[in-house]
Coordinates of C-alpha atoms in Angstrom, one line a residue:
M1 CA 91.1 146.6 113.4
I2 CA 93.2 149.4 111.9
L3 CA 93.0 151.8 115.1
L4 CA 93.1 149.1 117.9
A5 CA 96.5 148.0 117.0
P6 CA 97.9 151.7 117.7
L7 CA 95.9 151.8 120.7
L8 CA 97.3 148.8 121.6
V9 CA 100.6 150.2 121.1
V10 CA 100.0 153.2 123.4
W11 CA 98.8 151.0 126.2
T12 CA 101.8 148.6 125.8
F13 CA 104.1 152.0 126.5
S14 CA 101.6 153.4 129.4
V15 CA 102.4 149.8 130.8
C16 CA 106.1 150.2 131.1
L17 CA 105.7 153.4 132.5
R18 CA 102.9 152.6 135.1
C19 CA 104.0 148.9 136.0
S20 CA 106.2 148.7 138.8
D21 CA 106.9 144.9 139.0
A22 CA 109.6 143.5 136.0
A23 CA 107.9 140.7 136.0
T24 CA 104.6 141.8 135.9
K25 CA 105.4 144.2 133.2
R26 CA 107.1 141.8 131.1
Y27 CA 104.2 139.3 130.8
L28 CA 101.5 142.1 130.2
V29 CA 104.5 143.4 127.1
I30 CA 104.5 139.8 125.7
I31 CA 100.7 139.8 125.6
A32 CA 100.3 143.3 124.0
I33 CA 102.4 141.7 121.5
L34 CA 100.8 138.9 121.4
L35 CA 97.4 140.9 120.7
I36 CA 99.3 143.5 117.8
C37 CA 100.4 140.3 116.0
W38 CA 97.1 138.5 116.0
L39 CA 95.3 141.6 114.4
G40 CA 98.1 142.3 112.3
E41 CA 97.8 138.5 110.9
V42 CA 94.0 139.2 110.9
L43 CA 94.5 141.9 108.2
V44 CA 97.0 140.1 105.6
K45 CA 94.7 136.6 106.0
Y46 CA 91.7 139.3 104.7
R47 CA 93.8 140.4 101.8
T48 CA 95.7 137.2 100.6
A49 CA 94.8 135.0 98.0
N50 CA 96.7 131.9 98.5
E51 CA 94.6 129.4 100.5
S52 CA 97.5 127.8 102.3
L53 CA 98.4 131.2 103.9
T54 CA 94.8 131.6 104.6
I55 CA 94.8 128.0 106.4
A56 CA 97.9 128.6 108.5
Y57 CA 96.9 132.1 109.6
W58 CA 93.3 130.6 110.4
Y59 CA 95.2 127.9 112.6
L60 CA 97.3 130.9 114.3
Y61 CA 94.6 132.3 115.5
Y62 CA 95.3 129.8 118.4
V63 CA 98.9 130.7 119.6
P64 CA 97.6 134.3 121.3
M65 CA 94.5 132.3 122.3
I66 CA 96.3 129.9 124.3
F67 CA 99.3 131.7 125.5
V68 CA 97.4 134.9 126.2
P69 CA 95.7 133.3 129.3
T70 CA 98.3 131.5 130.5
L71 CA 100.6 135.1 130.5
C72 CA 97.8 136.5 132.7
L73 CA 98.2 133.5 135.2
F74 CA 102.0 134.3 135.1
S75 CA 101.0 137.6 136.2
A76 CA 98.5 136.6 139.0
L77 CA 101.0 134.3 140.8
R78 CA 103.3 137.3 140.6
M79 CA 101.5 139.0 142.2
A80 CA 100.4 136.9 145.0
A81 CA 104.2 136.3 145.7
I82 CA 104.2 132.5 144.9
D83 CA 105.8 132.6 141.5
R84 CA 109.2 131.3 143.1
A85 CA 107.8 128.2 145.2
P86 CA 108.7 124.9 144.1
T87 CA 105.0 124.0 143.6
A88 CA 104.2 127.3 141.6
R89 CA 107.2 126.4 139.4
A90 CA 105.8 123.1 138.8
I91 CA 102.8 124.4 137.9
K92 CA 104.0 126.9 135.6
R93 CA 106.0 124.4 133.8
A94 CA 102.9 122.1 133.6
V95 CA 100.7 124.7 132.2
I96 CA 103.5 125.4 129.4
V97 CA 103.5 122.0 128.5
V98 CA 99.8 121.4 128.1
D99 CA 99.5 124.6 126.0
C100 CA 102.0 123.5 123.6
L101 CA 100.4 120.2 123.1
L102 CA 97.0 121.7 122.7
L103 CA 98.5 124.0 120.2
G104 CA 100.8 121.5 118.5
L105 CA 97.2 119.6 118.0
V106 CA 95.7 122.5 116.1
L107 CA 98.4 123.0 113.9
T108 CA 98.6 120.0 113.2
N109 CA 94.4 119.6 112.6
N110 CA 94.8 118.6 108.6
L111 CA 96.6 115.4 109.5
H112 CA 93.9 113.6 112.4
H113 CA 91.2 116.1 112.1
L114 CA 90.2 115.8 116.1
V115 CA 89.9 119.5 116.6
F116 CA 87.6 120.4 113.3
A117 CA 86.2 118.1 111.1
F118 CA 85.5 119.5 107.3
D119 CA 83.1 118.6 105.4
V120 CA 85.1 119.3 102.1
E121 CA 89.0 119.5 101.3
P122 CA 90.4 122.4 103.3
G123 CA 91.3 125.1 100.7
S124 CA 88.9 123.8 98.4
G125 CA 85.6 126.4 97.8
S126 CA 83.7 127.3 100.9
W127 CA 85.9 125.2 103.4
N128 CA 86.1 128.4 106.4
G129 CA 82.2 127.7 106.7
A130 CA 81.8 124.0 106.2
Y131 CA 83.3 122.6 109.4
S132 CA 82.5 121.1 113.0
Y133 CA 84.2 121.2 116.6
V134 CA 85.4 118.1 117.9
A135 CA 86.8 116.7 121.1
G136 CA 90.2 118.8 120.6
Y137 CA 88.1 122.0 120.4
W138 CA 86.1 121.5 123.6
A139 CA 89.3 120.7 125.3
V140 CA 91.2 123.9 124.0
F141 CA 88.3 126.0 125.1
A142 CA 87.9 124.5 128.2
W143 CA 91.4 125.0 128.9
I144 CA 91.2 128.7 128.0
V145 CA 88.6 129.1 130.5
S146 CA 90.1 127.1 133.3
L147 CA 93.5 129.4 132.9
F148 CA 91.2 132.6 133.0
T149 CA 89.4 131.3 135.7
M150 CA 92.8 130.3 137.7
Y151 CA 93.9 133.9 137.3
F152 CA 90.6 135.7 138.9
G153 CA 91.1 132.8 141.5
V154 CA 94.6 133.6 142.2
L155 CA 94.5 137.2 142.3
F156 CA 91.3 137.6 144.5
V157 CA 92.7 135.1 147.3
A158 CA 96.1 137.7 146.9
A159 CA 94.0 140.6 147.1
R160 CA 93.5 142.8 150.1
N161 CA 90.4 143.0 151.9
Q162 CA 89.5 146.6 150.7
L163 CA 90.7 145.7 146.8
R164 CA 88.4 142.9 146.8
S165 CA 85.4 145.0 145.8
A166 CA 87.2 145.8 143.1
F167 CA 86.6 142.6 141.5
S168 CA 82.6 143.0 140.6
P169 CA 83.4 145.3 137.0
V170 CA 86.3 143.0 136.4
L171 CA 84.2 140.0 136.6
V172 CA 81.6 141.7 134.8
I173 CA 83.8 141.9 132.0
A174 CA 85.3 138.7 132.5
C175 CA 81.6 137.1 132.2
S176 CA 80.7 139.4 129.0
G177 CA 83.9 137.6 126.9
F178 CA 83.0 134.1 128.7
C179 CA 79.1 134.2 127.5
Y180 CA 80.6 135.7 123.8
A181 CA 83.0 133.0 123.4
L182 CA 80.5 130.2 124.4
L183 CA 78.1 131.6 121.7
Y184 CA 80.7 131.7 119.2
A185 CA 81.7 128.3 120.0
L186 CA 78.0 127.4 119.4
R187 CA 77.4 129.6 116.3
A188 CA 75.3 131.3 117.7
A189 CA 72.9 133.5 115.3
G190 CA 75.1 136.5 114.0
M191 CA 78.3 135.3 116.1
Q192 CA 80.1 133.7 113.4
T193 CA 80.3 137.2 111.4
T194 CA 82.0 138.8 114.2
N195 CA 85.5 139.9 114.4
L196 CA 87.0 137.2 116.7
A197 CA 90.3 138.7 117.1
F198 CA 88.8 142.2 117.6
S199 CA 86.5 141.1 120.4
F200 CA 89.0 139.0 122.5
S201 CA 91.5 141.6 122.3
I202 CA 89.3 144.5 123.4
I203 CA 88.1 142.4 126.2
V204 CA 91.2 141.6 127.4
L205 CA 92.4 145.0 127.4
V206 CA 89.6 146.2 129.1
G207 CA 90.3 143.4 132.1
L208 CA 93.6 143.7 132.2
E209 CA 93.4 147.8 132.5
L210 CA 90.7 147.4 135.0
C211 CA 92.9 145.5 137.0
L212 CA 95.7 148.0 136.6
D213 CA 93.5 151.1 137.6
F214 CA 92.2 149.4 140.8
G215 CA 95.5 147.9 141.9
L216 CA 95.0 144.3 141.5
L217 CA 97.8 144.5 139.4
P218 CA 100.7 146.7 140.2
S219 CA 100.2 150.4 138.5
Y220 CA 100.6 153.6 139.1
V221 CA 100.7 156.6 137.1
W222 CA 104.2 157.6 137.9
Y223 CA 107.1 156.1 139.7
G224 CA 107.4 159.2 141.5
E225 CA 103.9 158.5 143.0
A226 CA 105.1 155.2 144.2
F227 CA 108.0 156.1 145.7
R228 CA 105.9 158.4 147.7
K229 CA 103.8 155.6 149.0
L230 CA 106.7 153.4 150.4
P231 CA 106.3 153.1 153.9
F232 CA 109.7 154.3 154.6
D233 CA 111.8 157.4 155.6
L234 CA 113.4 157.8 152.3
R235 CA 114.5 160.6 150.5
I236 CA 116.5 160.8 146.9
R237 CA 119.1 163.9 146.2
S238 CA 120.6 164.9 143.1
L239 CA 124.6 165.0 143.2
G240 CA 124.1 168.6 143.9
C241 CA 122.2 167.8 146.9
R242 CA 118.7 169.0 146.0
E243 CA 115.6 166.9 146.8
E244 CA 114.6 165.0 144.1
F245 CA 111.7 162.8 145.8
K246 CA 111.0 162.2 149.1
T247 CA 108.0 159.6 150.9
D248 CA 105.4 160.8 153.0
R249 CA 107.1 159.4 156.2
A250 CA 110.2 161.3 155.4
D251 CA 110.1 162.9 158.3
L252 CA 114.4 163.7 159.2
P253 CA 115.1 163.5 162.7
P254 CA 117.4 167.2 164.0
P255 CA 120.5 164.9 163.9
V256 CA 120.0 163.7 160.2
A257 CA 118.7 167.3 159.4
R258 CA 121.7 169.0 160.8
D259 CA 123.6 166.4 158.8
A260 CA 121.8 167.3 155.6
R261 CA 122.4 170.8 156.2
S262 CA 126.2 170.7 156.7
S263 CA 126.5 168.2 153.6
A264 CA 124.8 171.1 151.5
E265 CA 126.8 174.1 152.7
D266 CA 130.0 171.7 152.5
E267 CA 128.6 171.3 148.3
R268 CA 129.4 167.7 149.3
P269 CA 127.5 166.2 146.7
T270 CA 126.1 162.7 148.7
F271 CA 126.3 162.0 152.7
T272 CA 125.0 159.0 154.2
V273 CA 123.0 158.3 157.5
S274 CA 123.0 154.5 158.6
E275 CA 122.6 153.2 155.1
S276 CA 123.1 154.2 151.8
Y277 CA 121.7 152.9 148.6
R278 CA 123.5 154.0 145.2
I279 CA 120.8 154.8 142.3
T280 CA 121.3 156.4 139.1
G281 CA 121.3 160.0 139.4
G282 CA 122.0 160.4 143.1
T283 CA 122.1 158.7 146.2
V284 CA 118.9 156.9 148.5
S285 CA 119.5 157.5 152.1
F286 CA 117.6 155.5 154.5
S287 CA 117.8 157.2 158.1
K288 CA 116.0 155.4 161.3
D289 CA 116.3 157.2 164.9
V290 CA 117.8 154.2 166.7
T291 CA 118.9 155.8 169.8
A292 CA 116.7 154.0 172.1
T293 CA 117.8 150.8 170.4
V294 CA 121.1 151.1 170.4
E295 CA 120.4 152.2 174.5
R296 CA 118.6 148.7 174.6
R297 CA 120.9 146.8 173.5
R298 CA 124.0 148.1 174.8
R299 CA 122.0 147.2 178.3
L300 CA 121.2 143.9 177.1
E301 CA 125.0 143.1 176.1
H302 CA 125.8 144.5 179.5
Q303 CA 123.4 142.2 181.1
Q304 CA 124.6 139.7 179.0
N305 CA 128.3 139.7 180.4
V306 CA 127.3 140.3 183.7
L307 CA 125.2 137.0 183.5
R308 CA 128.0 135.2 181.4
R309 CA 130.3 136.2 184.6
R310 CA 128.1 134.5 187.0
N311 CA 127.5 131.2 184.9
L312 CA 131.2 131.1 184.8
M313 CA 131.3 131.5 188.6
L314 CA 128.6 129.0 189.2
E315 CA 130.5 126.8 187.3
R316 CA 133.6 127.2 189.1
S317 CA 131.9 127.0 192.1
R318 CA 130.3 123.5 191.4
A319 CA 133.6 122.2 190.2
I320 CA 134.9 123.2 193.6
Q321 CA 132.1 121.8 195.5
S322 CA 131.9 118.6 193.4
R323 CA 135.6 117.8 193.9
L324 CA 135.3 118.7 198.1
Y325 CA 132.8 116.5 198.0
R326 CA 134.8 113.8 196.2
Q327 CA 137.5 114.3 198.3
K328 CA 135.2 114.1 201.5
A329 CA 133.8 110.6 199.8
E330 CA 137.3 109.3 199.2
Q331 CA 138.4 110.2 202.8
E332 CA 135.1 108.7 204.5
L333 CA 135.9 105.5 202.8
F334 CA 139.4 105.3 203.6
A335 CA 138.2 105.9 207.2
Q336 CA 135.7 103.0 207.0
V337 CA 137.6 100.5 205.3
E338 CA 140.8 101.2 207.5
Q339 CA 138.4 100.5 210.7
S340 CA 137.1 97.3 208.8
L341 CA 140.4 95.9 207.8
I342 CA 142.0 96.5 211.5
A343 CA 138.6 95.0 212.3
T344 CA 139.1 92.0 210.2
T345 CA 142.5 91.2 210.9
D346 CA 142.5 91.3 214.3
E347 CA 139.3 88.9 213.7
I348 CA 141.7 86.5 211.7
K349 CA 144.7 86.9 214.0
L350 CA 142.2 85.7 217.4
L351 CA 141.1 82.7 215.0
L352 CA 144.3 81.3 214.1
S353 CA 145.5 81.7 217.5
D354 CA 142.7 79.7 218.7
L355 CA 142.7 76.9 216.0
P356 CA 141.9 73.5 217.9
E357 CA 145.7 70.8 217.8
G358 CA 143.8 68.0 218.4
S359 CA 143.6 65.5 215.5
D360 CA 140.1 64.0 216.6
P361 CA 137.2 64.4 214.3
P362 CA 135.7 67.4 216.7
S363 CA 138.6 69.3 216.6
A364 CA 139.5 68.8 213.0
H365 CA 135.9 70.0 211.9
A366 CA 136.0 72.5 214.0
R367 CA 139.3 73.7 212.5
H368 CA 138.4 73.4 209.1
A369 CA 135.1 75.6 210.2
K370 CA 137.5 78.3 211.4
L371 CA 140.0 78.3 208.5
T372 CA 137.1 78.8 206.2
R373 CA 136.0 81.3 208.0
V374 CA 139.6 82.9 208.1
K375 CA 139.5 82.5 204.2
L376 CA 136.4 84.4 203.7
L377 CA 137.8 87.4 206.2
V378 CA 141.0 87.3 204.3
A379 CA 138.6 87.4 200.8
Y380 CA 136.7 90.3 202.1
C381 CA 140.1 92.3 202.9
K382 CA 141.2 91.8 199.7
R383 CA 138.1 93.0 198.0
K384 CA 138.0 96.1 200.5
A385 CA 141.2 97.1 199.7
S386 CA 140.4 97.0 196.1
L387 CA 138.1 99.4 196.7
L388 CA 140.4 102.0 197.6
F389 CA 142.4 101.7 194.7
A390 CA 139.2 102.1 192.3
E391 CA 138.0 105.4 194.3
K392 CA 141.6 106.6 193.8
S393 CA 142.4 106.2 190.2
A394 CA 138.5 107.7 189.8
D395 CA 137.2 103.9 188.2
H396 CA 133.9 102.7 188.7
F397 CA 132.9 99.0 189.3
N398 CA 130.6 97.4 186.7
M399 CA 128.4 94.2 187.6
R400 CA 130.9 91.9 186.1
R401 CA 133.1 92.4 188.6
F402 CA 130.8 92.0 191.5
Q403 CA 129.5 89.0 189.7
L404 CA 133.2 87.5 190.0
A405 CA 133.2 88.3 193.8
A406 CA 129.9 87.2 194.6
S407 CA 130.7 84.1 192.5
E408 CA 133.8 83.1 194.6
T409 CA 132.0 84.0 197.6
S410 CA 129.0 81.5 196.9
A411 CA 132.0 78.9 195.9
D412 CA 134.0 79.4 199.5
L413 CA 130.0 79.0 201.3
R414 CA 129.1 76.0 198.9
A415 CA 132.5 74.3 199.9
I416 CA 132.0 74.2 203.6
G417 CA 128.6 73.1 203.4
V418 CA 126.2 76.5 202.3
D419 CA 123.7 76.1 199.7
C420 CA 124.2 79.5 198.6
I421 CA 123.1 81.1 195.0
V422 CA 124.0 84.8 194.0
T423 CA 122.3 86.3 190.8
V424 CA 123.0 89.8 189.1
D425 CA 120.7 91.1 186.7
T426 CA 121.9 94.7 185.8
E427 CA 124.5 96.5 183.8
A428 CA 124.4 99.3 186.4
T429 CA 128.0 100.8 187.0
L430 CA 128.5 101.9 190.5
S431 CA 130.8 103.9 192.4
A432 CA 132.9 102.3 195.3
A433 CA 131.1 103.7 197.9
A434 CA 128.0 101.6 196.6
M435 CA 130.0 98.6 195.6
D436 CA 131.3 98.6 199.1
V437 CA 128.0 98.6 200.6
L438 CA 126.7 95.2 198.7
H439 CA 130.4 94.1 199.5
D440 CA 129.6 94.0 203.2
C441 CA 126.2 92.7 202.9
L442 CA 127.5 89.7 200.9
H443 CA 130.3 89.6 203.6
G444 CA 127.7 90.0 206.1
L445 CA 125.2 87.5 205.1
G446 CA 128.0 84.6 204.7
L447 CA 128.8 85.0 208.2
I448 CA 125.5 84.7 209.2
A449 CA 125.4 81.6 206.9
L450 CA 127.9 79.7 208.8
S451 CA 126.3 80.4 212.1
C452 CA 123.0 78.3 211.1
E453 CA 122.9 74.6 210.5
D454 CA 121.5 73.4 207.1
P455 CA 121.3 77.4 205.8
L456 CA 119.9 78.0 202.0
L457 CA 121.3 81.4 201.1
A458 CA 120.0 83.3 197.9
V459 CA 121.0 86.7 197.1
Y460 CA 119.4 88.5 193.8
L461 CA 120.7 92.0 192.5
H462 CA 118.6 93.7 189.9
D463 CA 117.7 96.9 188.9
H464 CA 115.4 99.4 190.7
G465 CA 114.2 102.3 188.5
A466 CA 116.6 104.7 186.6
R467 CA 118.8 105.7 189.4
H468 CA 118.9 102.2 191.9
V469 CA 119.6 98.7 192.1
E470 CA 118.4 96.5 194.9
L471 CA 119.7 93.4 196.3
S472 CA 117.3 91.1 197.8
A473 CA 118.8 88.2 200.0
V474 CA 117.3 85.4 202.0
L475 CA 118.4 82.9 204.4
Q476 CA 116.7 80.0 205.2
S477 CA 117.9 77.3 208.2
S478 CA 116.9 75.0 210.5
E479 CA 119.0 75.9 213.5
R480 CA 121.1 78.4 214.6
S481 CA 124.0 78.6 217.4
K482 CA 124.7 81.7 219.7
A483 CA 126.4 84.0 217.3
F484 CA 123.4 84.4 214.8
Q485 CA 121.9 87.5 216.5
A486 CA 125.4 88.8 217.3
H487 CA 126.2 88.5 213.2
V488 CA 122.6 89.9 212.2
D489 CA 123.3 92.7 214.7
A490 CA 127.0 93.4 213.1
L491 CA 125.3 93.6 209.7
Q492 CA 122.8 95.7 210.7
A493 CA 125.3 98.4 212.8
A494 CA 127.2 98.3 209.4
L495 CA 124.0 99.3 207.2
D496 CA 122.9 102.2 209.4
V497 CA 126.0 104.3 209.0
R498 CA 126.2 103.8 205.2
D499 CA 124.4 105.7 202.6
A500 CA 121.9 103.3 201.5
A501 CA 118.4 102.6 202.5
F502 CA 117.7 98.5 203.9
R503 CA 114.9 96.5 205.3
L504 CA 115.7 93.8 207.6
D505 CA 113.3 91.0 208.7
V506 CA 114.2 88.2 210.7
S507 CA 111.5 85.5 211.6
D508 CA 111.7 81.9 213.3
D509 CA 113.1 79.8 209.9
Q510 CA 114.1 82.6 207.7
M511 CA 115.3 86.2 207.5
R512 CA 114.9 88.5 204.8
L513 CA 117.8 91.8 203.8
T514 CA 116.7 94.2 200.8
V515 CA 119.4 97.1 200.1
L516 CA 119.1 99.8 197.8
A517 CA 122.4 101.5 196.3
S518 CA 122.3 104.3 193.9
R519 CA 124.0 104.1 190.4
K520 CA 127.1 106.0 189.5
E521 CA 126.1 109.4 188.5
A522 CA 127.0 110.3 185.1

């Protein structure tokens, strides 16, 4: 006992020299301090005659017994590089809370006797031999075993494959300690006479020393060895430019070596190549030959600039082509609308000049039919002209405008005896060119309906996929006039020259028309 305490002090000093990780070093030093204090407490307990102090010292045994495995677990989490993860921090807080609860349960045993049940009152007679273990003691025992098990488990998972073979002697020590603790708890013959503090300290000291020697915990004989094994090209020079430390990979390229020699000849205290990190007593120079990397970066930057200029040129070319395409579409639409307006106005003039002047019923009926047709033609001219203004102002038609035009046309047709219904079931936005096709279809269907007896016209406009709208129309009639076929041919000729897919079927009693018009591109 007297020799073990100085041995622990020497071991603590050696840990401060060997352990290269600050957090792990701190945990190991605290473990050593707890063990030294435990040994000192045992020596004092043997020589005190005060029973109250003896009871207090007896319960204080469990402070190092609970917190030493906790600190071992924290050092293993540190070596696994997960000690700063949110889950690891939560585990550490939970472990500390359980430690404090169990320690509080032990220290307050005289109030509840949930850890030790005494046959006699503590402090009277041979109380320290007349007791039994109850549930609280086994909970503390299981918790300590669990902490050591988690310590070895985390170390094994975090260790490299070549280091896992080093666990064999460490596990032998761990199993020996577990067997000793179990036999001591079960009060095996001769175990109660052993010194628990001495045995526990020896087992922990040997186990941690093996972990340090085998590299399971960070340990080097000197910091110089740790520096030498770093996988970098590093050198440490003193203020006089004398080389103090260097790594095994410290092979300076010729340009860097020339800089080092010139620095020493000029008696400059430090020199820096690429990156420099200040430390006590000198300068760490980190050198790396990045000539190939710089050249590769220069080529990539040049290629990036070329691609950026090409991309800008393509964007400008696309903008010019889009503008030219819009201008061409405007010109084609203007020419087509102009021709339609000329032809329609000529037809209006012809109808007005050929109105019957008689007051008899046949003349009145013929005059009413021609005037109704004139009304349809005038409405058609108005809508065609509005398309030009919409295209010029980059405005686009939605279905509400087409619904209004279709409602006006169907009302005019019903006023002259044509049963007509137009349904619009889409919210698509169309260009002026696509809307022009739909207006021509609606106007052509109206003229065809006027050339039939008892006509019934149904028009349905709806979405067709994601890029088109479809106009479906059905015209039924009992008899047809001579102008029927002429109007059908005119409608077909008008659709042939448009950018729209259509299908026109004529049978004995009905006519079917299907037209696909493109949506406006975003």
